[in-house]
Every structure is written in structure tokens, then in C-alpha cells.
Amino acid sequence: MIKAIWVISFLLFFTHAGILPAEIRDETSLDARTRDVSKTLRCTVCQNESIWDSKADLAKQMREVVRERLAQGQSEEEIQAYFRSRYGDYILLEPRKSGMNWLLWAGPFVLFAVGGLILYLVVRRWVAQTPTTRMEDLPPLDDEHKKRIEEELKSFE
């Protein structure tokens, strides 16, 4: 029982430690702006994590650069432009909505619409090729089949 409590405590501690932000400070407006800008920049060490969420040393250094530049009075766009000049558009967690990036933004919707149109046309063609059978056109059941159906219905009773 004591082992189970230790294991559960251990798991809860490390599970909770994994979702803590990289740094916890008394938050000032500069800290809040640093957090907001840091959440828009990708960590180059960790995949798909912002530099705010990453615990890598490089992300920590990048957060300090963001903080220093905000303290100097630079805007979010200027800071993002600084990091883009060093790392390219990859550094932005959300691609800019310009140029070829529109393919990234609109591509899934266009593919979804084209796929839906193709599916609609294929289903419509299948339905058109399926022969329609009316009940009046079917031959009547012979005595042997009627007898078999009655026997099977009686077996359910």
C-alpha cells in the first residue's frame, strides 16, 4: 500500500511538472508581453513548442532576447522580424498570411471541397448505374420458397 502511494505521488509530481510553464515569475506587463510574443515563436530545438513552453537552453536565451527587445521599446512585429531574419519563416508558429503561405491556409479547405465534389460525382454515377427493381417486376414466390419461409418463421416462435 505504501509503495502504491509513493508510485502515485511520483507519477502525479512528474506529470504535473511536465505541464508547468518554463518560468514562473511575478508577472508585470513586460512579463505578460514577453509571454505573448514568446508564444508566437517556435523553439528551434523542440519541435512544435513555443519558446515560452520549451525548457531548452536556447529557448531560454531567446526569451531573454524577447524580453530585452521589449524593454527597449520594440514592437511584437519588430521582434518577430528580428527572429525571421535569423531563422526564416520557420521560427513563426503561425505562418504569415501572404504569398505562398496562402496555400497553407487555404489548401486544406480547397482539398476538402475538391474531395467532396469528387465523392459526390462518384456516388451520383453509382446510383445512376444501379438498376432499379420494382416489386411488381419480381416473379412471384413458388410454393417451395413460401413453405421454407413459413418454417423459418415458426422456428422463431
Coordinates of N, CA, C and O in Angstrom, one line a residue, residues 56-121:
A56 N 14.3 24.2 -23.3 CA 15.7 24.1 -23.8 C 16.4 25.4 -23.5 O 15.8 26.5 -23.3
D57 N 17.7 25.3 -23.4 CA 18.5 26.5 -23.0 C 18.4 27.6 -24.1 O 18.4 28.7 -23.8
L58 N 18.4 27.1 -25.4 CA 18.3 28.1 -26.4 C 16.9 28.9 -26.3 O 16.9 30.1 -26.5
A59 N 15.9 28.2 -26.0 CA 14.6 28.9 -25.8 C 14.6 29.9 -24.7 O 14.1 31.0 -24.8
K60 N 15.3 29.5 -23.6 CA 15.5 30.4 -22.5 C 16.3 31.7 -22.9 O 15.9 32.8 -22.6
Q61 N 17.3 31.5 -23.7 CA 18.1 32.6 -24.3 C 17.2 33.5 -25.2 O 17.2 34.7 -25.1
M62 N 16.4 32.8 -26.0 CA 15.5 33.5 -26.9 C 14.5 34.3 -26.1 O 14.1 35.5 -26.5
R63 N 14.0 33.8 -25.0 CA 13.0 34.5 -24.2 C 13.7 35.8 -23.6 O 13.0 36.8 -23.5
E64 N 14.9 35.6 -23.2 CA 15.6 36.8 -22.7 C 15.8 37.9 -23.8 O 15.7 39.1 -23.5
V65 N 16.1 37.4 -25.0 CA 16.2 38.4 -26.1 C 14.9 39.1 -26.3 O 14.9 40.3 -26.5
V66 N 13.8 38.4 -26.3 CA 12.5 39.0 -26.5 C 12.3 40.0 -25.4 O 11.8 41.1 -25.6
R67 N 12.6 39.6 -24.2 CA 12.4 40.5 -23.0 C 13.2 41.8 -23.1 O 12.7 42.9 -22.9
E68 N 14.5 41.6 -23.5 CA 15.3 42.8 -23.7 C 14.8 43.7 -24.8 O 14.8 44.9 -24.6
R69 N 14.4 43.1 -25.9 CA 13.9 44.0 -27.0 C 12.6 44.6 -26.6 O 12.4 45.8 -27.1
L70 N 11.7 43.9 -25.9 CA 10.5 44.6 -25.4 C 10.8 45.8 -24.5 O 10.2 46.8 -24.5
A71 N 11.8 45.5 -23.6 CA 12.3 46.6 -22.7 C 12.8 47.8 -23.4 O 12.7 48.9 -23.0
Q72 N 13.4 47.5 -24.6 CA 14.0 48.6 -25.4 C 12.9 49.4 -26.2 O 13.1 50.4 -26.8
G73 N 11.7 48.8 -26.1 CA 10.5 49.5 -26.8 C 10.2 49.0 -28.1 O 9.4 49.6 -28.9
Q74 N 10.8 47.9 -28.5 CA 10.4 47.3 -29.9 C 9.0 46.7 -29.8 O 8.6 46.2 -28.8
S75 N 8.4 46.7 -31.0 CA 7.1 46.1 -31.1 C 7.2 44.6 -31.3 O 8.2 44.1 -31.6
E76 N 6.0 43.9 -31.2 CA 6.0 42.5 -31.5 C 6.4 42.1 -32.9 O 7.2 41.2 -33.2
E77 N 6.0 43.0 -33.9 CA 6.3 42.7 -35.3 C 7.8 42.9 -35.5 O 8.5 42.2 -36.3
E78 N 8.4 43.9 -34.8 CA 9.9 44.1 -35.0 C 10.7 42.9 -34.4 O 11.7 42.5 -35.0
I79 N 10.2 42.4 -33.3 CA 10.9 41.3 -32.7 C 10.7 40.0 -33.6 O 11.7 39.3 -33.8
Q80 N 9.5 39.8 -34.1 CA 9.3 38.7 -35.0 C 10.2 38.9 -36.3 O 10.7 37.9 -36.8
A81 N 10.3 40.1 -36.8 CA 11.1 40.3 -37.9 C 12.6 40.0 -37.6 O 13.3 39.5 -38.5
Y82 N 13.0 40.4 -36.4 CA 14.4 40.1 -36.0 C 14.6 38.6 -36.0 O 15.6 38.1 -36.6
F83 N 13.7 37.8 -35.4 CA 13.9 36.3 -35.4 C 13.8 35.7 -36.8 O 14.4 34.8 -37.1
R84 N 12.9 36.3 -37.6 CA 12.7 35.8 -39.0 C 14.0 36.0 -39.8 O 14.4 35.2 -40.6
S85 N 14.7 37.2 -39.6 CA 15.9 37.4 -40.3 C 17.0 36.4 -39.9 O 17.9 36.1 -40.7
R86 N 16.9 35.9 -38.7 CA 17.9 34.9 -38.3 C 17.6 33.5 -38.6 O 18.4 32.7 -38.9
Y87 N 16.3 33.1 -38.5 CA 15.8 31.7 -38.6 C 14.9 31.5 -39.8 O 14.5 30.3 -40.1
G88 N 14.4 32.5 -40.4 CA 13.5 32.3 -41.5 C 12.0 32.3 -41.0 O 11.8 32.4 -39.8
D89 N 11.1 32.0 -41.9 CA 9.7 31.9 -41.5 C 9.4 30.8 -40.6 O 8.4 30.7 -40.0
Y90 N 10.3 29.8 -40.6 CA 10.1 28.6 -39.7 C 9.9 29.0 -38.3 O 9.3 28.3 -37.5
I91 N 10.5 30.1 -37.9 CA 10.5 30.5 -36.5 C 9.1 30.9 -36.0 O 8.8 30.8 -34.8
L92 N 8.3 31.3 -36.9 CA 6.9 31.7 -36.5 C 6.0 30.4 -36.4 O 6.0 29.6 -37.3
L93 N 5.3 30.4 -35.3 CA 4.4 29.2 -35.0 C 3.2 29.3 -36.0 O 2.6 28.3 -36.3
E94 N 2.8 30.5 -36.3 CA 1.7 30.7 -37.2 C 2.2 31.4 -38.5 O 2.7 32.5 -38.4
P95 N 2.2 30.7 -39.6 CA 2.7 31.3 -40.8 C 2.0 32.6 -41.2 O 0.8 32.7 -40.9
R96 N 2.8 33.5 -41.8 CA 2.2 34.8 -42.2 C 1.2 34.5 -43.3 O 1.3 33.6 -44.1
K97 N 0.1 35.3 -43.4 CA -0.9 35.2 -44.4 C -0.6 36.0 -45.6 O -1.2 37.1 -45.8
S98 N 0.5 35.6 -46.3 CA 0.9 36.3 -47.5 C 1.6 35.4 -48.5 O 2.1 34.4 -48.0
G99 N 1.6 35.7 -49.7 CA 2.4 35.0 -50.7 C 1.9 33.5 -50.8 O 0.8 33.2 -50.8
M100 N 3.0 32.7 -50.9 CA 2.7 31.2 -51.0 C 2.1 30.6 -49.7 O 1.6 29.5 -49.7
N101 N 2.2 31.4 -48.6 CA 1.6 30.9 -47.4 C 0.1 30.7 -47.4 O -0.5 30.0 -46.7
W102 N -0.5 31.4 -48.4 CA -2.0 31.2 -48.6 C -2.3 29.8 -49.0 O -3.4 29.3 -48.6
L103 N -1.4 29.1 -49.6 CA -1.6 27.7 -49.9 C -1.7 26.9 -48.6 O -2.6 26.0 -48.5
L104 N -1.0 27.2 -47.6 CA -1.1 26.6 -46.3 C -2.4 26.8 -45.6 O -3.0 25.9 -45.0
W105 N -2.8 28.1 -45.8 CA -4.1 28.4 -45.1 C -5.3 27.9 -45.8 O -6.2 27.4 -45.2
A106 N -5.3 28.0 -47.2 CA -6.5 27.7 -47.9 C -6.4 26.3 -48.5 O -7.5 25.7 -48.8
G107 N -5.3 25.7 -48.5 CA -5.1 24.3 -49.1 C -6.0 23.3 -48.5 O -6.7 22.6 -49.3
P108 N -6.1 23.1 -47.2 CA -6.9 22.1 -46.7 C -8.4 22.3 -47.0 O -9.1 21.3 -47.3
F109 N -8.9 23.5 -47.1 CA -10.3 23.8 -47.4 C -10.5 23.5 -48.9 O -11.6 22.9 -49.3
V110 N -9.6 23.8 -49.8 CA -9.7 23.6 -51.2 C -9.7 22.0 -51.4 O -10.5 21.5 -52.2
L111 N -8.8 21.3 -50.8 CA -8.7 19.9 -50.9 C -10.0 19.2 -50.4 O -10.5 18.3 -51.0
F112 N -10.5 19.7 -49.3 CA -11.8 19.2 -48.8 C -12.9 19.4 -49.7 O -13.7 18.5 -50.0
A113 N -13.0 20.6 -50.3 CA -14.1 20.9 -51.3 C -13.9 20.0 -52.5 O -14.9 19.4 -53.1
V114 N -12.7 19.9 -53.1 CA -12.5 19.1 -54.3 C -12.8 17.6 -54.0 O -13.4 16.9 -54.8
G115 N -12.4 17.1 -52.8 CA -12.7 15.7 -52.4 C -14.1 15.5 -52.3 O -14.7 14.4 -52.7
G116 N -14.9 16.4 -51.7 CA -16.3 16.3 -51.6 C -17.0 16.3 -52.9 O -17.9 15.5 -53.1
L117 N -16.5 17.1 -53.8 CA -17.1 17.2 -55.2 C -16.9 15.8 -55.9 O -17.8 15.3 -56.5
I118 N -15.6 15.3 -55.8 CA -15.3 14.0 -56.4 C -16.2 12.9 -55.8 O -16.8 12.1 -56.5
L119 N -16.3 12.9 -54.5 CA -17.2 11.9 -53.9 C -18.6 12.0 -54.3 O -19.3 11.0 -54.6
Y120 N -19.1 13.2 -54.4 CA -20.5 13.4 -54.9 C -20.7 12.9 -56.3 O -21.7 12.2 -56.6
L121 N -19.7 13.2 -57.2 CA -19.9 12.7 -58.6 C -19.8 11.2 -58.7 O -20.5 10.6 -59.4

